[in-house]
CSV table of C-alpha atoms in Angstrom, one decimal:
chain,number,residue,atom,x,y,z
A,21,UNK,CA,105.8,91.1,113.4
A,22,UNK,CA,103.3,93.7,112.2
A,23,UNK,CA,104.6,96.5,110.1
A,24,UNK,CA,102.7,99.1,112.2
A,25,UNK,CA,104.7,101.9,114.0
A,26,UNK,CA,102.5,104.0,116.4
A,27,UNK,CA,103.9,107.2,117.8
A,28,UNK,CA,103.1,109.1,121.0
A,29,UNK,CA,104.8,112.1,122.7
A,30,UNK,CA,104.3,115.5,124.5
A,31,UNK,CA,105.8,117.3,121.5
A,32,UNK,CA,102.8,118.8,119.9
A,33,UNK,CA,102.7,119.6,116.3
A,34,UNK,CA,103.8,123.3,116.3
A,35,UNK,CA,107.2,122.5,115.2
A,36,UNK,CA,109.2,119.7,113.2
A,37,UNK,CA,109.8,117.3,116.0
A,38,UNK,CA,107.1,114.8,115.0
A,39,UNK,CA,107.8,115.1,111.4
A,40,UNK,CA,111.5,114.3,112.1
A,41,UNK,CA,110.5,111.2,113.9
A,42,UNK,CA,108.4,110.0,111.0
A,43,UNK,CA,111.2,111.0,108.5
A,44,UNK,CA,113.7,108.9,110.4
A,45,UNK,CA,111.1,106.1,110.3
A,46,UNK,CA,110.8,106.3,106.7
A,47,UNK,CA,114.4,106.5,106.0
A,48,UNK,CA,114.7,103.1,107.8
A,49,UNK,CA,112.0,101.7,105.7
A,50,UNK,CA,109.2,102.9,103.4
A,51,UNK,CA,107.2,99.7,103.9
A,52,UNK,CA,105.9,100.4,107.4
A,53,UNK,CA,102.7,101.9,108.3
A,54,UNK,CA,103.0,105.0,110.6
A,55,UNK,CA,100.2,106.5,112.7
A,56,UNK,CA,99.9,108.6,115.7
A,57,UNK,CA,98.5,107.7,119.1
A,58,UNK,CA,98.6,111.3,120.2
A,59,UNK,CA,101.3,114.1,120.4
A,60,UNK,CA,99.2,116.2,122.9
A,61,UNK,CA,100.2,114.5,126.1
A,62,UNK,CA,100.6,117.3,128.6
A,63,UNK,CA,104.2,118.3,128.8
A,64,UNK,CA,106.3,115.8,131.1
A,65,UNK,CA,103.1,114.0,132.2
A,66,UNK,CA,104.3,110.4,132.4
A,67,UNK,CA,101.2,109.3,134.1
A,68,UNK,CA,99.0,110.3,131.2
A,69,UNK,CA,101.4,108.9,128.7
A,70,UNK,CA,101.2,105.6,130.6
A,71,UNK,CA,97.4,105.6,130.6
A,72,UNK,CA,97.0,106.5,126.9
A,73,UNK,CA,99.1,103.4,126.1
A,74,UNK,CA,96.9,101.2,128.2
A,75,UNK,CA,93.8,102.8,126.5
A,76,UNK,CA,95.1,102.1,122.9
A,77,UNK,CA,97.6,99.4,122.6
A,78,UNK,CA,95.2,96.3,122.8
A,79,UNK,CA,93.2,97.6,119.8
A,80,UNK,CA,96.1,97.2,117.4
A,81,UNK,CA,97.1,94.0,115.8
A,82,UNK,CA,99.7,91.8,117.7
A,83,UNK,CA,103.3,92.7,116.7
A,84,UNK,CA,102.5,96.4,116.4
A,85,UNK,CA,105.4,98.7,117.6
A,86,UNK,CA,104.6,101.6,119.8
A,87,UNK,CA,106.9,104.4,120.5
A,88,UNK,CA,106.1,106.7,123.5
A,89,UNK,CA,108.3,109.8,124.3
A,90,UNK,CA,107.4,111.7,127.3
A,91,UNK,CA,110.9,112.1,128.6
A,92,UNK,CA,111.7,114.9,131.2
A,93,UNK,CA,114.9,113.0,131.9
A,94,UNK,CA,116.3,112.9,128.4
A,95,UNK,CA,120.1,112.9,128.3
A,96,UNK,CA,120.4,111.7,132.0
A,97,UNK,CA,121.2,108.3,133.2
A,98,UNK,CA,117.7,107.0,132.9
A,99,UNK,CA,117.4,103.9,130.7
A,100,UNK,CA,115.7,103.6,127.2
A,101,UNK,CA,113.7,100.3,127.3
A,102,UNK,CA,111.6,98.1,125.0
A,103,UNK,CA,109.1,95.6,126.1
A,104,UNK,CA,107.0,92.9,124.8
A,105,UNK,CA,103.6,92.9,126.4
A,106,UNK,CA,101.5,89.9,127.2
A,107,UNK,CA,99.0,90.9,124.6
A,108,UNK,CA,101.9,90.6,121.9
A,109,UNK,CA,102.7,94.2,121.3
A,110,UNK,CA,106.0,95.9,121.5
A,111,UNK,CA,106.6,99.4,123.3
A,112,UNK,CA,109.9,101.4,123.2
A,113,UNK,CA,110.0,104.3,125.8
A,114,UNK,CA,112.1,105.8,128.4
A,115,UNK,CA,112.3,103.9,131.8
A,116,UNK,CA,110.3,106.5,133.8
A,117,UNK,CA,107.1,104.9,134.5
A,118,UNK,CA,105.5,105.1,131.1
A,119,UNK,CA,104.7,101.2,131.2
A,120,UNK,CA,102.9,101.5,134.6
A,121,UNK,CA,99.3,100.8,133.3
A,122,UNK,CA,100.3,98.3,130.8
A,123,UNK,CA,102.2,96.2,133.4
A,124,UNK,CA,99.4,96.7,136.1
A,125,UNK,CA,96.4,95.8,133.9
A,126,UNK,CA,97.7,93.9,130.9
A,127,UNK,CA,101.1,92.3,131.9
A,128,UNK,CA,104.5,92.5,130.3
A,129,UNK,CA,106.4,89.4,129.0
A,130,UNK,CA,110.0,90.7,128.8
A,131,UNK,CA,112.0,93.9,128.8
A,132,UNK,CA,115.2,95.0,127.3
A,133,UNK,CA,117.5,97.9,128.1
A,134,UNK,CA,118.4,99.4,124.8
A,135,UNK,CA,122.1,100.0,124.0
A,136,UNK,CA,122.0,103.8,123.4
A,137,UNK,CA,125.5,103.7,122.0
A,138,UNK,CA,125.1,101.0,119.4
A,139,UNK,CA,121.4,101.1,118.7
A,140,UNK,CA,120.8,104.7,117.5
A,141,UNK,CA,120.4,106.8,114.4
A,142,UNK,CA,123.9,106.9,112.6
A,143,UNK,CA,125.8,110.1,113.2
A,144,UNK,CA,123.6,111.3,116.2
A,145,UNK,CA,126.1,110.5,118.9
A,146,UNK,CA,126.6,114.2,119.8
A,147,UNK,CA,122.9,114.8,120.2
A,148,UNK,CA,121.6,114.1,123.8
A,149,UNK,CA,118.2,115.9,123.8
A,150,UNK,CA,116.2,114.2,120.9
A,151,UNK,CA,116.2,110.5,121.8
A,152,UNK,CA,112.6,110.5,120.4
A,153,UNK,CA,114.1,110.7,116.9
A,154,UNK,CA,117.6,109.2,117.4
A,155,UNK,CA,116.8,106.2,119.5
A,156,UNK,CA,113.0,105.5,119.9
A,157,UNK,CA,111.6,106.2,116.4
A,158,UNK,CA,114.9,104.8,114.8
A,159,UNK,CA,114.6,101.5,116.7
A,160,UNK,CA,110.9,101.4,116.5
A,161,UNK,CA,111.0,101.6,112.7
A,162,UNK,CA,113.7,98.9,112.6
A,163,UNK,CA,111.5,96.6,114.7
A,164,UNK,CA,108.5,97.2,112.7
A,165,UNK,CA,110.3,96.6,109.5
A,166,UNK,CA,111.6,93.4,110.8
A,167,UNK,CA,115.2,94.5,110.1
A,168,UNK,CA,116.0,93.5,113.8
A,169,UNK,CA,114.7,91.2,116.2
A,170,UNK,CA,113.4,92.3,119.7
A,171,UNK,CA,116.4,90.7,121.3
A,172,UNK,CA,118.8,92.7,119.1
A,173,UNK,CA,117.9,95.9,120.8
A,174,UNK,CA,120.0,95.4,123.9
A,175,UNK,CA,120.3,93.4,127.1
A,176,UNK,CA,117.4,91.6,128.8
A,177,UNK,CA,116.6,93.2,132.2
A,178,UNK,CA,114.5,92.1,135.3
A,179,UNK,CA,110.9,93.2,135.0
A,180,UNK,CA,111.0,94.3,138.6
A,181,UNK,CA,113.7,96.8,137.8
A,182,UNK,CA,111.8,99.1,135.6
A,183,UNK,CA,110.4,102.2,137.2
A,184,UNK,CA,106.6,102.2,138.1
A,185,UNK,CA,104.2,105.0,139.3
A,186,UNK,CA,102.0,104.1,142.2
A,187,UNK,CA,98.4,103.0,141.3
A,188,UNK,CA,95.6,103.0,143.7
A,189,UNK,CA,93.2,100.2,142.8
A,190,UNK,CA,89.4,100.6,143.1
A,191,UNK,CA,87.6,98.8,146.0
A,192,UNK,CA,84.3,98.6,147.8
A,193,UNK,CA,83.8,99.5,151.5
A,194,UNK,CA,80.3,98.5,152.7
A,195,UNK,CA,77.8,100.1,150.2
A,196,UNK,CA,80.5,102.4,148.8
A,197,UNK,CA,82.4,102.0,145.7
A,198,UNK,CA,85.7,103.8,145.8
A,199,UNK,CA,88.0,104.5,142.9
A,200,UNK,CA,90.3,107.1,141.4
A,201,UNK,CA,90.1,109.5,138.4
A,202,UNK,CA,92.7,108.1,136.1
A,203,UNK,CA,92.4,110.5,133.3
A,204,UNK,CA,90.1,112.9,131.5
A,205,UNK,CA,88.3,112.6,128.2
A,206,UNK,CA,90.3,115.5,127.1
A,207,UNK,CA,88.1,117.1,124.4
A,208,UNK,CA,84.9,116.8,126.4
A,209,UNK,CA,86.0,117.1,130.0
A,210,UNK,CA,84.5,113.9,131.3
A,211,UNK,CA,86.1,112.0,134.2
A,212,UNK,CA,87.4,108.4,133.5
A,213,UNK,CA,87.5,106.4,136.8
A,214,UNK,CA,89.2,103.0,137.5
A,215,UNK,CA,86.0,101.6,139.0
A,216,UNK,CA,84.9,98.7,136.6
A,217,UNK,CA,81.4,98.0,135.5
A,218,UNK,CA,81.5,94.7,137.3
A,219,UNK,CA,81.2,96.7,140.6
A,220,UNK,CA,77.9,98.0,139.5
A,221,UNK,CA,76.6,94.6,138.4
A,222,UNK,CA,77.7,93.1,141.7
A,223,UNK,CA,75.7,95.8,143.7
A,224,UNK,CA,72.5,95.6,141.6
A,225,UNK,CA,73.0,99.1,140.0
A,226,UNK,CA,71.0,99.5,136.8
A,227,UNK,CA,70.6,102.2,134.1
A,228,UNK,CA,68.1,104.7,135.5
A,229,UNK,CA,69.2,104.3,139.0
A,230,UNK,CA,70.2,107.6,141.0
A,231,UNK,CA,73.7,107.5,142.4
A,232,UNK,CA,75.4,109.7,145.1
A,233,UNK,CA,78.7,110.8,143.6
A,234,UNK,CA,81.3,112.4,145.9
A,235,UNK,CA,84.8,113.5,144.8
A,236,UNK,CA,87.7,114.2,146.9
A,237,UNK,CA,91.0,115.9,146.4
A,238,UNK,CA,93.2,114.1,149.0
A,239,UNK,CA,90.9,114.3,151.9
A,240,UNK,CA,89.1,117.5,150.9
A,241,UNK,CA,85.6,117.1,149.5
A,242,UNK,CA,85.3,119.1,146.4
A,243,UNK,CA,81.9,117.8,144.8
A,244,UNK,CA,78.9,115.9,145.7
A,245,UNK,CA,75.7,115.5,143.8
A,246,UNK,CA,72.9,113.0,143.0
A,247,UNK,CA,73.0,111.9,139.3
A,248,UNK,CA,71.6,109.3,137.0
A,249,UNK,CA,73.3,106.2,135.6
A,250,UNK,CA,72.5,106.3,131.9
A,251,UNK,CA,73.3,104.5,128.7
A,252,UNK,CA,74.1,107.6,126.8
A,253,UNK,CA,74.5,111.3,127.3
A,254,UNK,CA,71.2,111.9,125.5
A,255,UNK,CA,69.4,110.3,128.5
A,256,UNK,CA,69.7,113.6,130.4
A,257,UNK,CA,69.1,117.1,129.6
A,258,UNK,CA,71.8,119.5,128.4
A,259,UNK,CA,73.8,120.7,131.3
A,260,UNK,CA,72.8,117.8,133.6
A,261,UNK,CA,75.6,115.5,135.2
A,262,UNK,CA,75.5,111.8,134.6
A,263,UNK,CA,77.3,108.6,135.2
A,264,UNK,CA,78.0,106.3,132.3
A,265,UNK,CA,80.2,103.4,131.0
A,266,UNK,CA,83.2,104.6,129.0
A,267,UNK,CA,85.0,102.9,126.2
A,268,UNK,CA,87.2,100.8,128.6
A,269,UNK,CA,84.1,99.5,130.3
A,270,UNK,CA,84.8,101.5,133.4
A,271,UNK,CA,82.7,104.2,135.2
A,272,UNK,CA,82.7,107.7,133.8
A,273,UNK,CA,81.2,110.9,135.1
A,274,UNK,CA,80.3,113.8,132.8
A,275,UNK,CA,78.0,116.7,132.1
A,276,UNK,CA,76.0,116.5,129.0
A,277,UNK,CA,77.5,118.9,126.4
A,278,UNK,CA,79.9,120.5,128.9
A,279,UNK,CA,83.2,119.8,130.6
A,280,UNK,CA,82.8,118.4,134.1
A,281,UNK,CA,86.5,118.8,134.8
A,282,UNK,CA,86.4,122.5,134.0
A,283,UNK,CA,83.1,123.3,135.6
A,284,UNK,CA,84.2,121.8,138.9
A,285,UNK,CA,88.0,122.0,138.6
A,286,UNK,CA,88.6,118.3,138.8
A,287,UNK,CA,92.0,116.8,138.3
A,288,UNK,CA,93.4,113.4,137.8
A,289,UNK,CA,95.7,110.9,139.5
A,290,UNK,CA,95.9,109.1,142.9
A,291,UNK,CA,95.0,112.3,144.8
A,292,UNK,CA,91.6,112.5,143.2
A,293,UNK,CA,89.2,110.0,144.8
A,294,UNK,CA,85.7,109.2,143.8
A,295,UNK,CA,83.0,107.6,145.9
A,296,UNK,CA,79.7,106.2,144.5
A,297,UNK,CA,76.8,104.9,146.5
A,298,UNK,CA,73.1,104.2,145.5
A,299,UNK,CA,70.9,107.3,145.8
A,300,UNK,CA,67.3,107.9,146.7
A,301,UNK,CA,64.5,107.0,144.2
A,302,UNK,CA,62.4,110.0,143.2
């Protein structure tokens, strides 16, 4: 077991919620290392929370404990769960779809339904709206500090019983590569798709090639342009669009030194489809 505890939420840092979670973790043990994945998940956006776990978990040592709290159903009958991934990491989160991308792309070894009565911060029984502090951070810290075993958190449940969000996989139809805009590179507005680099290699697409990029919102075409496939943003002029390989080795679309998503009002999720074909040579 690693002594790392990584926190993610949609709480922001304007108030004391995140600090309270860290305080509870420190009360459990001052020998654990606490870090933040992000607390800027858009409010209630389970899809983005799921993707950020997938983006990050594999880069921490095995045994690291992640706590993800994007929980619009807090206090309801939704379950609190903990999982052991096939990469050897632990995640504690509501059972609301937050494990979707991890399960789909990385795999999950086992899942436990946390006993919210027994496994919670002492004297927090009357609080029903801050499980991030009372259940998730508390149990995450106990697990990271090796005060309990994974199996001590509750009852093992069937992996098929946990809630999953729908994912549309990328595919190829003829000469067209089809994918979906999974998430944004938030600060810079780039589009991260689920089209893997392997598709480009299989279709003999190389750096410097021109590509026709078309984006649909459901069945409505909202953008189409010819852009270059480049190694880095500096390979095109400021303000020009480009296709590149993102840090997950999937295809990204961007504008050099501007926000593609804001310029063209592009969103994320299964309603946002992107199609790429080889373009003309100029």
